[in-house]
Coordinates of C-alpha atoms and ligand atoms in Angstrom, one line a residue:
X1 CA 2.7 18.5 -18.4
X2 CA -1.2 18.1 -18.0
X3 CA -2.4 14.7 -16.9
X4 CA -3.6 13.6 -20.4
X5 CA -4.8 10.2 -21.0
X6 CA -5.4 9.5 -24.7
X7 CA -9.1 8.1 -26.0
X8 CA -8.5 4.9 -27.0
X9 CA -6.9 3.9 -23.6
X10 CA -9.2 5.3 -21.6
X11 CA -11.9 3.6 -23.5
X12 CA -10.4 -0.1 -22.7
X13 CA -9.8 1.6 -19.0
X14 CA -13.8 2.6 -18.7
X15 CA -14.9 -0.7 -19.8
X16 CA -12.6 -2.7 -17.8
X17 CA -14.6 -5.5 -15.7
X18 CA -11.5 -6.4 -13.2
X19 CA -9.5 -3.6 -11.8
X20 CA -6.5 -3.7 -9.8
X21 CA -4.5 -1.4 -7.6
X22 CA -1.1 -1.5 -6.0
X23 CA 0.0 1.1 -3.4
X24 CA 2.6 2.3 -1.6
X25 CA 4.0 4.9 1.0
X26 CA 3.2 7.7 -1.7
X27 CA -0.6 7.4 -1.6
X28 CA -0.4 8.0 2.3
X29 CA 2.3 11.0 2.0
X30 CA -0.5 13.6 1.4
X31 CA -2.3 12.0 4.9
X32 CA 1.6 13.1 6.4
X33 CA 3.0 10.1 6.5
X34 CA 6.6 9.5 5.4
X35 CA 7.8 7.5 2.5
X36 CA 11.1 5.4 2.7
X37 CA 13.4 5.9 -0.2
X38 CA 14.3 9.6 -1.1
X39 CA 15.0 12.1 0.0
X40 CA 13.6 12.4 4.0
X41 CA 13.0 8.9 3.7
X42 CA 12.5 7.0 6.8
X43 CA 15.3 4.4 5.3
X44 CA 17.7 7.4 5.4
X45 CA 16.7 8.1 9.4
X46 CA 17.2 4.0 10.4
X47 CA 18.5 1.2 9.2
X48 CA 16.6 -1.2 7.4
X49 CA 18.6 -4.1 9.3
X50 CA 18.5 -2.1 12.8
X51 CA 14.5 -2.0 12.5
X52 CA 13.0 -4.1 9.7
X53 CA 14.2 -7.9 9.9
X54 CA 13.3 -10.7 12.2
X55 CA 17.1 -10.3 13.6
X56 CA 16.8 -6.9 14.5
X57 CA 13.8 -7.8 16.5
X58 CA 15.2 -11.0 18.2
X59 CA 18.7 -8.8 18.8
X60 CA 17.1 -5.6 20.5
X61 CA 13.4 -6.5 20.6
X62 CA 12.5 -3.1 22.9
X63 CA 13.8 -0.7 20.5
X64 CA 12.0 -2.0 17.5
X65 CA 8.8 -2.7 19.3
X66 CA 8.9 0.7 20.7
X67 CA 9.8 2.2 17.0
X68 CA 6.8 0.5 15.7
X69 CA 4.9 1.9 18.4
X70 CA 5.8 5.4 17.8
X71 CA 5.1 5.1 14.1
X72 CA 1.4 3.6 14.9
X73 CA 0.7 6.0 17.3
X74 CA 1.2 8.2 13.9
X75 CA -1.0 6.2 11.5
X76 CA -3.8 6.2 14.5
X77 CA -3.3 10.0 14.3
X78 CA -3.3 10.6 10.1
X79 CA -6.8 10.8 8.1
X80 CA -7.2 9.5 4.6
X81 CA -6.8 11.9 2.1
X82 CA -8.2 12.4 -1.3
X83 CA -6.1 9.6 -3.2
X84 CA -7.8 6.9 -0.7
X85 CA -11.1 7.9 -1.3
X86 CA -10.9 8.6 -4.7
X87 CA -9.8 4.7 -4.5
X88 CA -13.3 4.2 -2.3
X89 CA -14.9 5.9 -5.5
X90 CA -13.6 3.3 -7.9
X91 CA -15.6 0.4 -6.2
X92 CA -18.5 1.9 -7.8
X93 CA -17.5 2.2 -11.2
X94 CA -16.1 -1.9 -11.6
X95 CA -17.8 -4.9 -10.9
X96 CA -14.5 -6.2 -9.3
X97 CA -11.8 -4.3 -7.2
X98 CA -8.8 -5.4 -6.1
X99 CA -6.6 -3.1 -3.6
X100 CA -3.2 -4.3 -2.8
X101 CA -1.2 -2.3 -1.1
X102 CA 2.6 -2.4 0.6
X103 CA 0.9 0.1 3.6
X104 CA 0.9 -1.0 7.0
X105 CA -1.3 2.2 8.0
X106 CA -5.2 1.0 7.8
X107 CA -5.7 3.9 5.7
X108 CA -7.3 2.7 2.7
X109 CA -9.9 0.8 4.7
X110 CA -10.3 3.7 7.2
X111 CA -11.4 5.4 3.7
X112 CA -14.1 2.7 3.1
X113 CA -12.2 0.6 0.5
X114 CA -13.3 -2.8 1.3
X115 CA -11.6 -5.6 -0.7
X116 CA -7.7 -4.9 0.8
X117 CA -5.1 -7.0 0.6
X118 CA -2.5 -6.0 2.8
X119 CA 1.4 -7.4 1.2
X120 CA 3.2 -6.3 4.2
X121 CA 0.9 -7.3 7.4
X122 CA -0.4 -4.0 9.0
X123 CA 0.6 -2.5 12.4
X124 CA -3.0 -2.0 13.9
X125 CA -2.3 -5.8 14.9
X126 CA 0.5 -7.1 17.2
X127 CA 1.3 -10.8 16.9
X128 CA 3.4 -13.7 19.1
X129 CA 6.9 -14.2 17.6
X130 CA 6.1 -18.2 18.6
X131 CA 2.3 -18.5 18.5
X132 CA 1.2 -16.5 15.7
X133 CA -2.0 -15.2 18.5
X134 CA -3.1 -11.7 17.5
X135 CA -4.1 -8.8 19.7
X136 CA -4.9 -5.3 18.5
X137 CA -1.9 -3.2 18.7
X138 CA -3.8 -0.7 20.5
X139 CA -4.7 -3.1 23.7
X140 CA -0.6 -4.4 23.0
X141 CA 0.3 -0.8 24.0
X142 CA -2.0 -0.3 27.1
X143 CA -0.3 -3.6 28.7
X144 CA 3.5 -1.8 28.3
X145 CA 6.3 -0.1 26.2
X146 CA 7.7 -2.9 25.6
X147 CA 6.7 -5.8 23.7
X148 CA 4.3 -7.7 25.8
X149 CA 4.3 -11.6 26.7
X150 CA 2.2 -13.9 25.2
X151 CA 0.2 -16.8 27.2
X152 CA 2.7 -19.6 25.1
X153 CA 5.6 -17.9 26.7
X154 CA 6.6 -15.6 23.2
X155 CA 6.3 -11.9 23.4
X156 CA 4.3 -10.4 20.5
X157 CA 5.7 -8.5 17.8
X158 CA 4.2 -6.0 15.1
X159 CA 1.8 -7.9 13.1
X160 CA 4.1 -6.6 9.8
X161 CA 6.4 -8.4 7.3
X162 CA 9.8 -7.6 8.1
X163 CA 12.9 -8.2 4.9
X164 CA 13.7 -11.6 4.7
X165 CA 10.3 -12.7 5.1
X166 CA 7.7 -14.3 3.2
X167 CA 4.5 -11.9 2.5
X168 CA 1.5 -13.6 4.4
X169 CA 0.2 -16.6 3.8
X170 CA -1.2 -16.8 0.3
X171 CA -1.2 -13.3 -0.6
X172 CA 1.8 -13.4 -2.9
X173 CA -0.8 -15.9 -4.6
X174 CA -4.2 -14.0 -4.9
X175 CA -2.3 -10.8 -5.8
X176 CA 0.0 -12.2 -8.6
X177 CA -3.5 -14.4 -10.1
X178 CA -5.3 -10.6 -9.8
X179 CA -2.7 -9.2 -11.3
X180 CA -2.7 -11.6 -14.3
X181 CA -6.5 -11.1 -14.6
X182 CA -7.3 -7.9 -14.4
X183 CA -7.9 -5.3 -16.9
X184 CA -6.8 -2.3 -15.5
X185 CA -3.3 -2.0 -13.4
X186 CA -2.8 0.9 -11.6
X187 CA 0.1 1.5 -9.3
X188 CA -0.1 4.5 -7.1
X189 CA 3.2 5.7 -5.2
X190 CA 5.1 3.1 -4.8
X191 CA 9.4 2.9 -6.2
X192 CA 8.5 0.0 -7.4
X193 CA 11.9 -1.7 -5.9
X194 CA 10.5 -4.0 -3.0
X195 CA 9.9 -7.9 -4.7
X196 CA 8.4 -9.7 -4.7
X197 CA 5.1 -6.5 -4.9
X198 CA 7.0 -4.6 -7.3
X199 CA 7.3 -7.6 -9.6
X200 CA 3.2 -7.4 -9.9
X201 CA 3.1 -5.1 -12.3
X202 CA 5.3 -6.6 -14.9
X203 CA 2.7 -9.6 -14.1
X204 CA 0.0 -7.1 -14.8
X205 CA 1.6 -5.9 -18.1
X206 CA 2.9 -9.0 -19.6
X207 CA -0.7 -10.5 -19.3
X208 CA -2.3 -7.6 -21.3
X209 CA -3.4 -5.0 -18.7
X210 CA -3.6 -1.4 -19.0
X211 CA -0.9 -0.3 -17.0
X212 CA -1.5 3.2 -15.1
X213 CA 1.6 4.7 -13.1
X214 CA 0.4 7.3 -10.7
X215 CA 3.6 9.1 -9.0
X216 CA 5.3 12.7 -9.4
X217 CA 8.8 10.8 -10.2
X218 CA 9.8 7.9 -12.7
X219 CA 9.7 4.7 -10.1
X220 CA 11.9 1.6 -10.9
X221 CA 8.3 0.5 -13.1
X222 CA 7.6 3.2 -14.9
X223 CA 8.8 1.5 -18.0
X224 CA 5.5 -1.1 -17.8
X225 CA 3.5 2.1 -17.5
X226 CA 0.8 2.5 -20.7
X227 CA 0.2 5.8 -19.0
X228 CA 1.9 8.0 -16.1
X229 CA 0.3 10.4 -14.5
X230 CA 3.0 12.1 -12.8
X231 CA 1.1 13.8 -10.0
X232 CA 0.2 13.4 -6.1
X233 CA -2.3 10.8 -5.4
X234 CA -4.1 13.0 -4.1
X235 CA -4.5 15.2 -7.5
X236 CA -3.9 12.9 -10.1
X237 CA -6.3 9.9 -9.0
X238 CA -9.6 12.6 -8.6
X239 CA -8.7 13.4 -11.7
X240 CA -8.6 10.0 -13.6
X241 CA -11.8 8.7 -11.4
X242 CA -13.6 12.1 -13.1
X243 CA -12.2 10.8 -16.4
X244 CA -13.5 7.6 -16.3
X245 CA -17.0 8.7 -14.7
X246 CA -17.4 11.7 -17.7
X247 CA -16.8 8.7 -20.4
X248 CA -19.2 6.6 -19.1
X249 CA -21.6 9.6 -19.1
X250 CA -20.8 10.1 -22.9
X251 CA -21.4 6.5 -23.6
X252 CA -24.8 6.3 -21.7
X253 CA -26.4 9.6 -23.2
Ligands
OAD301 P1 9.0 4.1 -1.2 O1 9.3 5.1 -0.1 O2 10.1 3.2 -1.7 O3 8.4 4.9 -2.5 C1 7.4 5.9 -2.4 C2 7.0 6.4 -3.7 O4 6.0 7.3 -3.6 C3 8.2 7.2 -4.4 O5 8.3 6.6 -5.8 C4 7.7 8.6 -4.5 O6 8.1 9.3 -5.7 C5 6.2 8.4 -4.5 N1 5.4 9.5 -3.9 C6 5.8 10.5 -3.0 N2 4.7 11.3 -2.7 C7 3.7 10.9 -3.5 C8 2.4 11.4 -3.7 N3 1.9 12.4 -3.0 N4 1.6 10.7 -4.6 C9 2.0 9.6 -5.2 N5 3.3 9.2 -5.1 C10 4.1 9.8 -4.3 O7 7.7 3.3 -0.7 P2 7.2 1.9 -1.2 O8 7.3 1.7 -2.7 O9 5.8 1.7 -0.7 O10 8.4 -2.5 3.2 O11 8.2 0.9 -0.5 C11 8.0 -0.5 -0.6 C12 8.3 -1.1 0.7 O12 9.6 -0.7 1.1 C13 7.5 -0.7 1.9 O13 6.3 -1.5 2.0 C14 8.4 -1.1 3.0 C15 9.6 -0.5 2.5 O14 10.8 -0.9 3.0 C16 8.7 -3.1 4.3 O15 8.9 -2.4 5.3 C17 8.8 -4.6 4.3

């Protein structure tokens, strides 16, 4: 099928004042980055609870450091890709953007996104296990392979929220009293199964936003969804930015 949106809704999307956007691995697939759930999905490669929980780390701290390490080394590497900075284009066209997004890759502000709120922590940061001190990861990897020891006596860890953690302090906050204000949702490839960042766009929906699902596949969300647009990123959110930049054209002239 086309993307289609119909008038009416992309009327109340063009004259939205608040917008907000939720991402996940999908928008950073087209940049050659791997999603997690289907099929190739880095949670088919590892497990979750050998890599991605405070136990893991405490139990065999040198093999997840050095996992993280080899997946940074391919965010450092990837380039944003037209999904991000048609993102970047949408700054321009509301008086208030919001981008939250599951990513631990930098991507979206690499593009020139500026208001990010990152759910899960993000890996160009390492950060003590006791002391909570930062470092670049980058500087984290010159000192060694494996994690390295903080001045408090800790060793740092990737500066990313692992399952069975709370997001970071106050995010779950600002994104759920966005979420509740905006009006315009748009969710861009994420499955929609992590809480509690899935459970933001019911919280978008429920408080009257138009809800846009960007993803070539149904996602655990679609349901809240006013509109999908069942496409790459990388296609479908060009696209809807052109959409909304034609109808405020019509409406000026
Ligand atoms: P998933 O891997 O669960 O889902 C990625 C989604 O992106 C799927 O629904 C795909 O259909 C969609 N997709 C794939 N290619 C796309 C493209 N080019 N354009 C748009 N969509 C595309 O990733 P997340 O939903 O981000 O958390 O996963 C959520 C969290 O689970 C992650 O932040 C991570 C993971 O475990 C932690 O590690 C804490």
């Amino acid at each position: 099928m086309p993307l289609h949106i119909e008038d009416a809704l992309l009327e109340r999307i063009a004259t939205a004042e608040r917008l907000v956007v939720l991402t996940g691995a999908g928008i950073s697939a087209e940049s050659g980055l791997g999603t997690f759930r289907g099929a190739g999905g880095l949670w088919e490669k590892v497990r979750i609870e050998d890599f991605a929980t405070p136990e893991a780390f405490a139990r065999r701290p040198t093999e997840v450091w050095r996992w993280y390490a080899e997946r940074w080394r391919g965010m450092r590497a990837a380039e944003p890709n037209p999904g991000h900075r048609a993102i970047v284009r949408l700054q321009a066209l509301f008086p208030s953007v919001l981008v939250m997004t599951q990513n631990i890759d930098g991507l979206h502000q690499r593009a020139g996104t500026k208001n990010v709120l990152e759910l899960h922590g993000g890996l160009r940061c390492a950060r003590c296990a006791s002391c909570s001190r930062r470092m670049p990861m980058d500087d984290a990897l010159a000192i060694a392979t494996d994690p390295p020891p903080c001045a408090c006596g800790g060793i740092y860890r990737p500066d990313v929220v692992w399952f069975g953690e709370l997001l970071p302090e106050g995010a779950l906050e600002r994104a759920a009293a966005a979420a509740a204000a905006c009006g315009v949702f748009l969710t861009v490839g994420t499955s929609g199964t992590v809480m509690p960042a899935a459970g933001l766009i019911g919280v978008a929906a429920q408080a009257g936003a138009v809800v846009i699902e960007v993803n070539p596949e149904p996602s655990a969300m679609s349901g809240f969804a006013h509109i999908n647009l069942d496409e790459a990123a990388g296609i479908a959110l060009p696209w809807l930015v052109e959409k909304i930049e034609q109808w405020r054209n019509r409406s000026r002239g």
